[in-house]
Short mmCIF file of C-alpha atoms (C1' of nucleotides) in Angstrom, two decimals:
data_model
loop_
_atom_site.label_atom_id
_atom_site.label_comp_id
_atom_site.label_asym_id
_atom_site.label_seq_id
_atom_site.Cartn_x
_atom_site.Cartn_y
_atom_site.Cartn_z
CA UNK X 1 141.47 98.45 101.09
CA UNK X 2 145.25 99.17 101.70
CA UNK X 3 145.65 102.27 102.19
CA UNK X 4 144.22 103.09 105.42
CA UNK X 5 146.29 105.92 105.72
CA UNK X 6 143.59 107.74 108.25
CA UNK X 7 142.62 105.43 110.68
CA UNK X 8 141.08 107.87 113.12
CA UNK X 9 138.65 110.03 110.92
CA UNK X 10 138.15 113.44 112.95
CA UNK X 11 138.99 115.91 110.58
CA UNK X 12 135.97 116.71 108.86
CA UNK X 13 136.05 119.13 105.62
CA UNK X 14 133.51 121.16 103.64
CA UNK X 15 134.16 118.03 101.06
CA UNK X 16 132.99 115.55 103.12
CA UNK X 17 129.78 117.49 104.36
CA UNK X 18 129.15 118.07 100.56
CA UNK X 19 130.10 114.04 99.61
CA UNK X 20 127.66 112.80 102.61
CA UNK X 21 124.68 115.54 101.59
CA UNK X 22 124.81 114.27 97.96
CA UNK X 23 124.94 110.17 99.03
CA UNK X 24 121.92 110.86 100.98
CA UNK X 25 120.34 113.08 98.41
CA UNK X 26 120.50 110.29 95.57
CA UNK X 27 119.63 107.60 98.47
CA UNK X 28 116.59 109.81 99.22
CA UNK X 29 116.22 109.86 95.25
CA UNK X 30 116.01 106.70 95.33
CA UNK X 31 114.09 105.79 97.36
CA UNK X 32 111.13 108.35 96.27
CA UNK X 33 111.81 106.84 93.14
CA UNK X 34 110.42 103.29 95.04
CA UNK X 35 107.80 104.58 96.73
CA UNK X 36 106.30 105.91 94.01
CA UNK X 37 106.52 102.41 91.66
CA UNK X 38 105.14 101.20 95.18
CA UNK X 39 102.11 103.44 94.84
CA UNK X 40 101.57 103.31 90.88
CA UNK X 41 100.88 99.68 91.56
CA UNK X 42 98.32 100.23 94.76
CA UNK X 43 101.49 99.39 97.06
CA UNK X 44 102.49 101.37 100.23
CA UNK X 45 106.53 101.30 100.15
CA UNK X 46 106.70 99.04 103.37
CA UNK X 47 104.17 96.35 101.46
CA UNK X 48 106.43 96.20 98.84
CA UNK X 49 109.58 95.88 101.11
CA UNK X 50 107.78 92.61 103.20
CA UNK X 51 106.84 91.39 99.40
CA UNK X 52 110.55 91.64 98.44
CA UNK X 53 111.67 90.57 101.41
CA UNK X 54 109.63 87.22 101.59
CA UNK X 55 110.47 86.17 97.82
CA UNK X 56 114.03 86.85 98.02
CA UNK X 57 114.38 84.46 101.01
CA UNK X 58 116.70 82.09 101.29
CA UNK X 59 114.08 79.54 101.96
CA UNK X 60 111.74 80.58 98.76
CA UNK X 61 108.80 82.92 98.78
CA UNK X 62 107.60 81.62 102.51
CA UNK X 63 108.94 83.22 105.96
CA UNK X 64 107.51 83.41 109.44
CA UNK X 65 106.27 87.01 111.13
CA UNK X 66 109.63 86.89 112.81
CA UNK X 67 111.96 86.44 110.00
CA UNK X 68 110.10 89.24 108.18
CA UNK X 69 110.49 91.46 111.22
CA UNK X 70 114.48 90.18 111.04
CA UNK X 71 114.61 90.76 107.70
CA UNK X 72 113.49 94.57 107.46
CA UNK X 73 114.60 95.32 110.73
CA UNK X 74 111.44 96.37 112.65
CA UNK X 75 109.96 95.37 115.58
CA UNK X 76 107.82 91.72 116.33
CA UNK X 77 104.85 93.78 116.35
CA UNK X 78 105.01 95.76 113.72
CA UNK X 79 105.76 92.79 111.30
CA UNK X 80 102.38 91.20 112.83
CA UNK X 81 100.90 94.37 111.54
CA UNK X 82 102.29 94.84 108.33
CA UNK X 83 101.48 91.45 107.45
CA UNK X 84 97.90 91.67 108.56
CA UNK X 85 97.73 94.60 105.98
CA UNK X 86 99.44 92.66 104.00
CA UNK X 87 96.91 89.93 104.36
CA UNK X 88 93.38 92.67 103.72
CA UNK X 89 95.39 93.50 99.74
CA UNK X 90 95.24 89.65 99.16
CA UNK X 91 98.73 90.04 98.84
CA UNK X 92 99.95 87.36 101.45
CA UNK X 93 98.40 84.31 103.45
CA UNK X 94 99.03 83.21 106.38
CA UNK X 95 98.99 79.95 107.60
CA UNK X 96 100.25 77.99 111.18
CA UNK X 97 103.18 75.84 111.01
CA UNK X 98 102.58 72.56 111.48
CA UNK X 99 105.63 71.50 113.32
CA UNK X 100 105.62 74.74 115.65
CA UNK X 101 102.18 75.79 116.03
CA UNK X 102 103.70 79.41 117.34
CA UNK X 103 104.49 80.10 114.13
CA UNK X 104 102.89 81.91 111.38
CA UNK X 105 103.85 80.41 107.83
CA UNK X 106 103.23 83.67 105.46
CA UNK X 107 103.56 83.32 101.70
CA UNK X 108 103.10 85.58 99.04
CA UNK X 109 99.62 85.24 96.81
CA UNK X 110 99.99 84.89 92.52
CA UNK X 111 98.94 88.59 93.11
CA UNK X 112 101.79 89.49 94.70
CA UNK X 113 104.23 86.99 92.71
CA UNK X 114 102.60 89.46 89.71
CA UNK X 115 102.98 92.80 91.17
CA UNK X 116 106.47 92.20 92.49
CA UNK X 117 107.73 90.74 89.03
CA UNK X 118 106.72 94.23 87.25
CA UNK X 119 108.09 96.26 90.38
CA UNK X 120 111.46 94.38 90.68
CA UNK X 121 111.76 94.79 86.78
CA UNK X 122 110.89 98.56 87.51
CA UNK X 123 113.73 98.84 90.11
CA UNK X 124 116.17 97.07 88.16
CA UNK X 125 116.08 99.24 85.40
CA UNK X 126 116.01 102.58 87.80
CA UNK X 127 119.36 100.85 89.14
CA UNK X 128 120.81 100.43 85.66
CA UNK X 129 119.53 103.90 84.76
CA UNK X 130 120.85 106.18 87.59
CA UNK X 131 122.55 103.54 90.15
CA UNK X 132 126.09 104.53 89.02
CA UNK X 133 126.23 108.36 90.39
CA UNK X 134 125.04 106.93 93.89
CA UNK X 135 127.57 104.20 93.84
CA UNK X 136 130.31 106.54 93.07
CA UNK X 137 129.46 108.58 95.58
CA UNK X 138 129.83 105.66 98.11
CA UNK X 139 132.97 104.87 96.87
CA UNK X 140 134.30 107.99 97.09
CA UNK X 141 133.03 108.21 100.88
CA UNK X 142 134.49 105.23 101.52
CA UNK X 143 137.82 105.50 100.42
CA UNK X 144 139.32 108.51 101.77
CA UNK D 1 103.38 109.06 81.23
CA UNK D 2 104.68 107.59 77.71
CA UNK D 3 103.17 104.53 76.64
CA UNK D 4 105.31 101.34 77.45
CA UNK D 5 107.17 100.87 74.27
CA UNK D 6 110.39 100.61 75.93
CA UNK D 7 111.87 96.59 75.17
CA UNK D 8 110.66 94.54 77.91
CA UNK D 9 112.74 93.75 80.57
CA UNK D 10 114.83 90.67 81.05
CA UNK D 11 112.88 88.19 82.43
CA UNK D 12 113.35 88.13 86.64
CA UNK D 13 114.79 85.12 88.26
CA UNK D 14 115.54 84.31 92.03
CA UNK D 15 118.41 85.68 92.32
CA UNK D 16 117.35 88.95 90.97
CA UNK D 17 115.05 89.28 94.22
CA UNK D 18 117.48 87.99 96.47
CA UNK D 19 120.07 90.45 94.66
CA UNK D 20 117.02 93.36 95.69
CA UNK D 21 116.74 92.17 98.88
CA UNK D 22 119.89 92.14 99.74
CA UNK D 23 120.53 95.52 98.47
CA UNK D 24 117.54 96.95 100.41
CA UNK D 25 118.68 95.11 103.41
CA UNK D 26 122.02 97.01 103.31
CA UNK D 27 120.52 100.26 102.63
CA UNK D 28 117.87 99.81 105.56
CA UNK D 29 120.85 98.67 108.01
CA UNK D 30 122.58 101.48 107.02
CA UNK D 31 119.91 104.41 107.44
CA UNK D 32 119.22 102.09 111.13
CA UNK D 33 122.55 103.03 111.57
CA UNK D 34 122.42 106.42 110.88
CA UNK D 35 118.82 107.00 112.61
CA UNK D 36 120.50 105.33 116.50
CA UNK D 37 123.27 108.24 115.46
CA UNK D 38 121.24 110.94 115.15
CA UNK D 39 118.94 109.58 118.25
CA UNK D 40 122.38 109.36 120.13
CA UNK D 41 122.77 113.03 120.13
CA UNK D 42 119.30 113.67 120.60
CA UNK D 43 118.18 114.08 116.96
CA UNK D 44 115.45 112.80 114.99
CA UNK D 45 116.78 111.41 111.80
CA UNK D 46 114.99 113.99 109.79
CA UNK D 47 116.59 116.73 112.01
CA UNK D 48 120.40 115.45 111.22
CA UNK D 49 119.15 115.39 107.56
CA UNK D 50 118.24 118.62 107.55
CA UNK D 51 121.36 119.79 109.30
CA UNK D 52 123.38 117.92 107.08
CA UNK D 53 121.55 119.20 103.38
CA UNK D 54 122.14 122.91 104.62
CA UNK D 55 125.53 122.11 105.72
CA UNK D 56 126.61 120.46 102.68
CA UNK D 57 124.22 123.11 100.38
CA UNK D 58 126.91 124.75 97.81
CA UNK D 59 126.20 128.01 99.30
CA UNK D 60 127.72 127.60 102.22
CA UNK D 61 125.72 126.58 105.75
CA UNK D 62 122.81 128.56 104.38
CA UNK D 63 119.20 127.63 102.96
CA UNK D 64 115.80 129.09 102.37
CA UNK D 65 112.94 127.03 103.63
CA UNK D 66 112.30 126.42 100.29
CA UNK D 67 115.94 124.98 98.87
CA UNK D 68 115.60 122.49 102.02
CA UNK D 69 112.51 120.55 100.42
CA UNK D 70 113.55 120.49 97.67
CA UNK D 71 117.34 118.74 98.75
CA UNK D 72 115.14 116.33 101.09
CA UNK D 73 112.89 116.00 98.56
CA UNK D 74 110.03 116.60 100.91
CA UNK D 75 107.32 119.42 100.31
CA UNK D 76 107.42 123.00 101.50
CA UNK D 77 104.85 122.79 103.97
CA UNK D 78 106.69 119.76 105.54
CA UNK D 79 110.14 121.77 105.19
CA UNK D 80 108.63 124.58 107.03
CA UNK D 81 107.40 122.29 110.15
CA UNK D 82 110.84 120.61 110.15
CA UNK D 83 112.55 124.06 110.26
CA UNK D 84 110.27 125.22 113.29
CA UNK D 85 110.94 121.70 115.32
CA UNK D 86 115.13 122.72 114.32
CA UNK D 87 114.50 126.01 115.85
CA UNK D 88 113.02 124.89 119.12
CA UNK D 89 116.14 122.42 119.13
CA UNK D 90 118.07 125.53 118.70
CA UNK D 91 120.03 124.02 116.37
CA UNK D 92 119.10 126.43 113.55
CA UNK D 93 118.05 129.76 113.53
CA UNK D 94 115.57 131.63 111.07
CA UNK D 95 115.35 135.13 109.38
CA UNK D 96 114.09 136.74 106.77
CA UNK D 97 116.27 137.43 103.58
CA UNK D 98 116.86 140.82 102.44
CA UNK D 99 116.34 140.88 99.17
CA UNK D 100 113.30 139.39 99.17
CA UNK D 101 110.89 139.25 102.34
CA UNK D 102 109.27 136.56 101.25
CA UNK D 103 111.80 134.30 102.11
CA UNK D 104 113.70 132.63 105.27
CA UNK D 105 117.12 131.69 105.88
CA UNK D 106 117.97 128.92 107.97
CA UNK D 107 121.37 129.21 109.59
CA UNK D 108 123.02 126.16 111.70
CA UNK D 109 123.78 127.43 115.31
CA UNK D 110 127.30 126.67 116.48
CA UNK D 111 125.48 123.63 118.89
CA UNK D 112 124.37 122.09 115.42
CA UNK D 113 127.19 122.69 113.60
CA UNK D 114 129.31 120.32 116.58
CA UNK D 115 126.61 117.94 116.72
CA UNK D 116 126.86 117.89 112.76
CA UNK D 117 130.69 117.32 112.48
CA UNK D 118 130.63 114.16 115.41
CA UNK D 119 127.64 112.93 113.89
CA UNK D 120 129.38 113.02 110.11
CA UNK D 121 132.71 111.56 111.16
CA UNK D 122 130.62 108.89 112.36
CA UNK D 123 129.17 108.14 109.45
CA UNK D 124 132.22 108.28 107.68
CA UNK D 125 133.35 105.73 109.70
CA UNK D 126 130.36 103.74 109.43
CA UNK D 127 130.69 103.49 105.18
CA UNK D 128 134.24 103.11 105.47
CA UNK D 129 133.52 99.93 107.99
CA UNK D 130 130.43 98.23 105.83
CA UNK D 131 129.60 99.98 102.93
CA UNK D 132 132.01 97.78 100.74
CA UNK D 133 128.79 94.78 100.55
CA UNK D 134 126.42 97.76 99.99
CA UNK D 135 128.41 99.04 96.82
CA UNK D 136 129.16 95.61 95.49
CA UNK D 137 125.71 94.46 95.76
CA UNK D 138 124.74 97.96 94.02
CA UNK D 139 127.06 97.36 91.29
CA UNK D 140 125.81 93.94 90.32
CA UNK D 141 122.50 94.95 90.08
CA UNK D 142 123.77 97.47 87.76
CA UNK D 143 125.57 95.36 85.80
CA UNK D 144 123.31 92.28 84.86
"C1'" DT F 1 105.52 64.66 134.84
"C1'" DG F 2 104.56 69.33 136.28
"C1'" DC F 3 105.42 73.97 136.32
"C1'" DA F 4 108.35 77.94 135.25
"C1'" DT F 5 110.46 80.08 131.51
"C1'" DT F 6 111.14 81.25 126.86
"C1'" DT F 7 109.54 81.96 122.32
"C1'" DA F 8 106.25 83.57 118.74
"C1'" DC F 9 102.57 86.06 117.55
"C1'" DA F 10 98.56 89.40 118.57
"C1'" DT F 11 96.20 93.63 120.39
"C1'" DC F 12 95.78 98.29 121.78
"C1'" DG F 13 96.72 102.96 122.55
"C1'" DT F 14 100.15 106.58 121.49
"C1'" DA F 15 103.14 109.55 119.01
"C1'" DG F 16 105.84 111.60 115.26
"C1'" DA F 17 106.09 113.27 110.84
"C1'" DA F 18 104.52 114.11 106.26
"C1'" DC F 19 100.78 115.50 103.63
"C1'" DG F 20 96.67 118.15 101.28
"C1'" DA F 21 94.04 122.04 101.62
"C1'" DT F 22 94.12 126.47 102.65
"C1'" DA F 23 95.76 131.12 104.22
"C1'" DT F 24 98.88 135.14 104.21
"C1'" DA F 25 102.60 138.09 102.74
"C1'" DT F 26 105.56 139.64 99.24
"C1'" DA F 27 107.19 140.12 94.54
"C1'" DT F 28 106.58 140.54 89.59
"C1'" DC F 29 104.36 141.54 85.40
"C1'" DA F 30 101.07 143.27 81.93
"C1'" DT E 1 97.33 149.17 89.62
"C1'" DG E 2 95.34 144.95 89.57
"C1'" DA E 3 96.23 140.08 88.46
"C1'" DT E 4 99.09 136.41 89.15
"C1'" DA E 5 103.00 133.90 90.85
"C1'" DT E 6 106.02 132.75 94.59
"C1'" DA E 7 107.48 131.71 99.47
"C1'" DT E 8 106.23 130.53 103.75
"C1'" DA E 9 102.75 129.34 107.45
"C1'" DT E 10 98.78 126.87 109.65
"C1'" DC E 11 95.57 123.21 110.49
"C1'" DG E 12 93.51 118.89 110.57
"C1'" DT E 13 94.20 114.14 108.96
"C1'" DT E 14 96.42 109.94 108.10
"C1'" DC E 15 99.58 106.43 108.35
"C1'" DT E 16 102.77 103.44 110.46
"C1'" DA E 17 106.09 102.04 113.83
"C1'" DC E 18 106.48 101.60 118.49
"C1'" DG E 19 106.05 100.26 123.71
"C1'" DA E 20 103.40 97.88 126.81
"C1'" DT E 21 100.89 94.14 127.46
"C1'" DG E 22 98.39 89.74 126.57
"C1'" DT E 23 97.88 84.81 124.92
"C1'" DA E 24 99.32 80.40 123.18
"C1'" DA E 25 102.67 77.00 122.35
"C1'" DA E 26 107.19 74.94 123.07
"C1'" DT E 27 111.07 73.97 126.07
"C1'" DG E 28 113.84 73.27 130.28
"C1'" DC E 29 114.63 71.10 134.34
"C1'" DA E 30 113.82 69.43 139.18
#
DNA sequence: TGCATTTACATCGTAGAACGATATATATCA
DNA sequence: TGATATATATCGTTCTACGATGTAAATGCA
């Protein structure tokens, strides 16, 4: 983090074309990798996203529509959405909060809490199992 | 598919998801990133990828139709659309290889090549700036 | 207190992109 | 040469995120 020998990046060499193409090819990887475990397990990719989203949570497996939305970085409305799909799988209820009766309380069914244990052990294991070329390569972009 | 014999899996705990989250937080800021980029310039985000996976291909800023899906890891038929929206861009052009008729190159124009080199250094610049959380968080779910 | 404003969620129609199924052209092989 | 494989193209469908808009509840402030 020293070095910052380049401060102004702007020259741009068949390396770095090569570096970036192969980060985003192992991201890509990757995440075909998830959408598949998504799918194996009924899942649509952005289902299991909201899942993961809601049980890592600061506040424990429970978060409004507009933390969710926050949290994956999509619109108010498509959060309502997902959720509602979300809510047809038996995957989630939702549920008004009592002290703001805007709100919509959502929180994730045993269902879920099952599915997401045996996904989350899946991803953890594709991380250990082929995480280190894609973190190399994002060191390597990073540092020169 | 083999039959699950491998060990079980550690056990999950909390901060396993949060770990997930977090880490799928990160990547989705960063390809948010990358998609306004791309938009910036007046690409879709599939269009810059495609630019970028022929740029970066080992042979040079040259691909058959066929190379591209596999790199995105997308199938032909998809490729083939993605290649025709690229040429009404003008940002690549196509023609048929030599050798064997059957195929199509795809060539960057000189526009896409410029676009492609801005759009890159950005990026750069954008792993450089916050990829550092993105790699750690990587790396500890690697490690435990 | 009353009313405007803000906040949170919901609804609806649209659009973009990937896909499966299928078609066509070219190459290769027995 | 005919059968089969390969490479690309076309078409209709589906899925999901979005913008625009609507409704309900909370908040601000005169």
């Amino acid at each position: 983090m020293k070095a910052a020998r380049r401060k102004k990046t702007k020259s741009i060499g068949e390396g770095d074309y090569r570096a970036l193409a192969a980060f985003r090819h192992a991201l890509r990887q990757f995440l075909v990798f998830s959408e598949e475990a998504a799918r194996a397990v009924g899942l649509t990719p952005q289902q299991h996203q909201a899942l993961l989203a809601i049980k890592g949570h600061v506040s424990g497996a429970q978060v409004t529509v507009g933390e969710l939305a926050e949290h994956l970085l999509i619109r108010h409305n498509s959060a309502v959405e997902l959720v509602n799909r979300l809510v047809a799988a038996k995957l989630v209820s939702k549920a008004g909060a009592a002290e703001d009766r805007r709100r919509v309380i959502v929180t994730l069914t045993p269902r879920a809490e099952a599915i997401l244990r045996d996904l989350s052990a899946a991803h953890l294991d594709e991380l250990r199992r082929s995480g280190t070329p894609f973190i190399e390569l994002a060191q390597r972009l990073e540092r020169d």
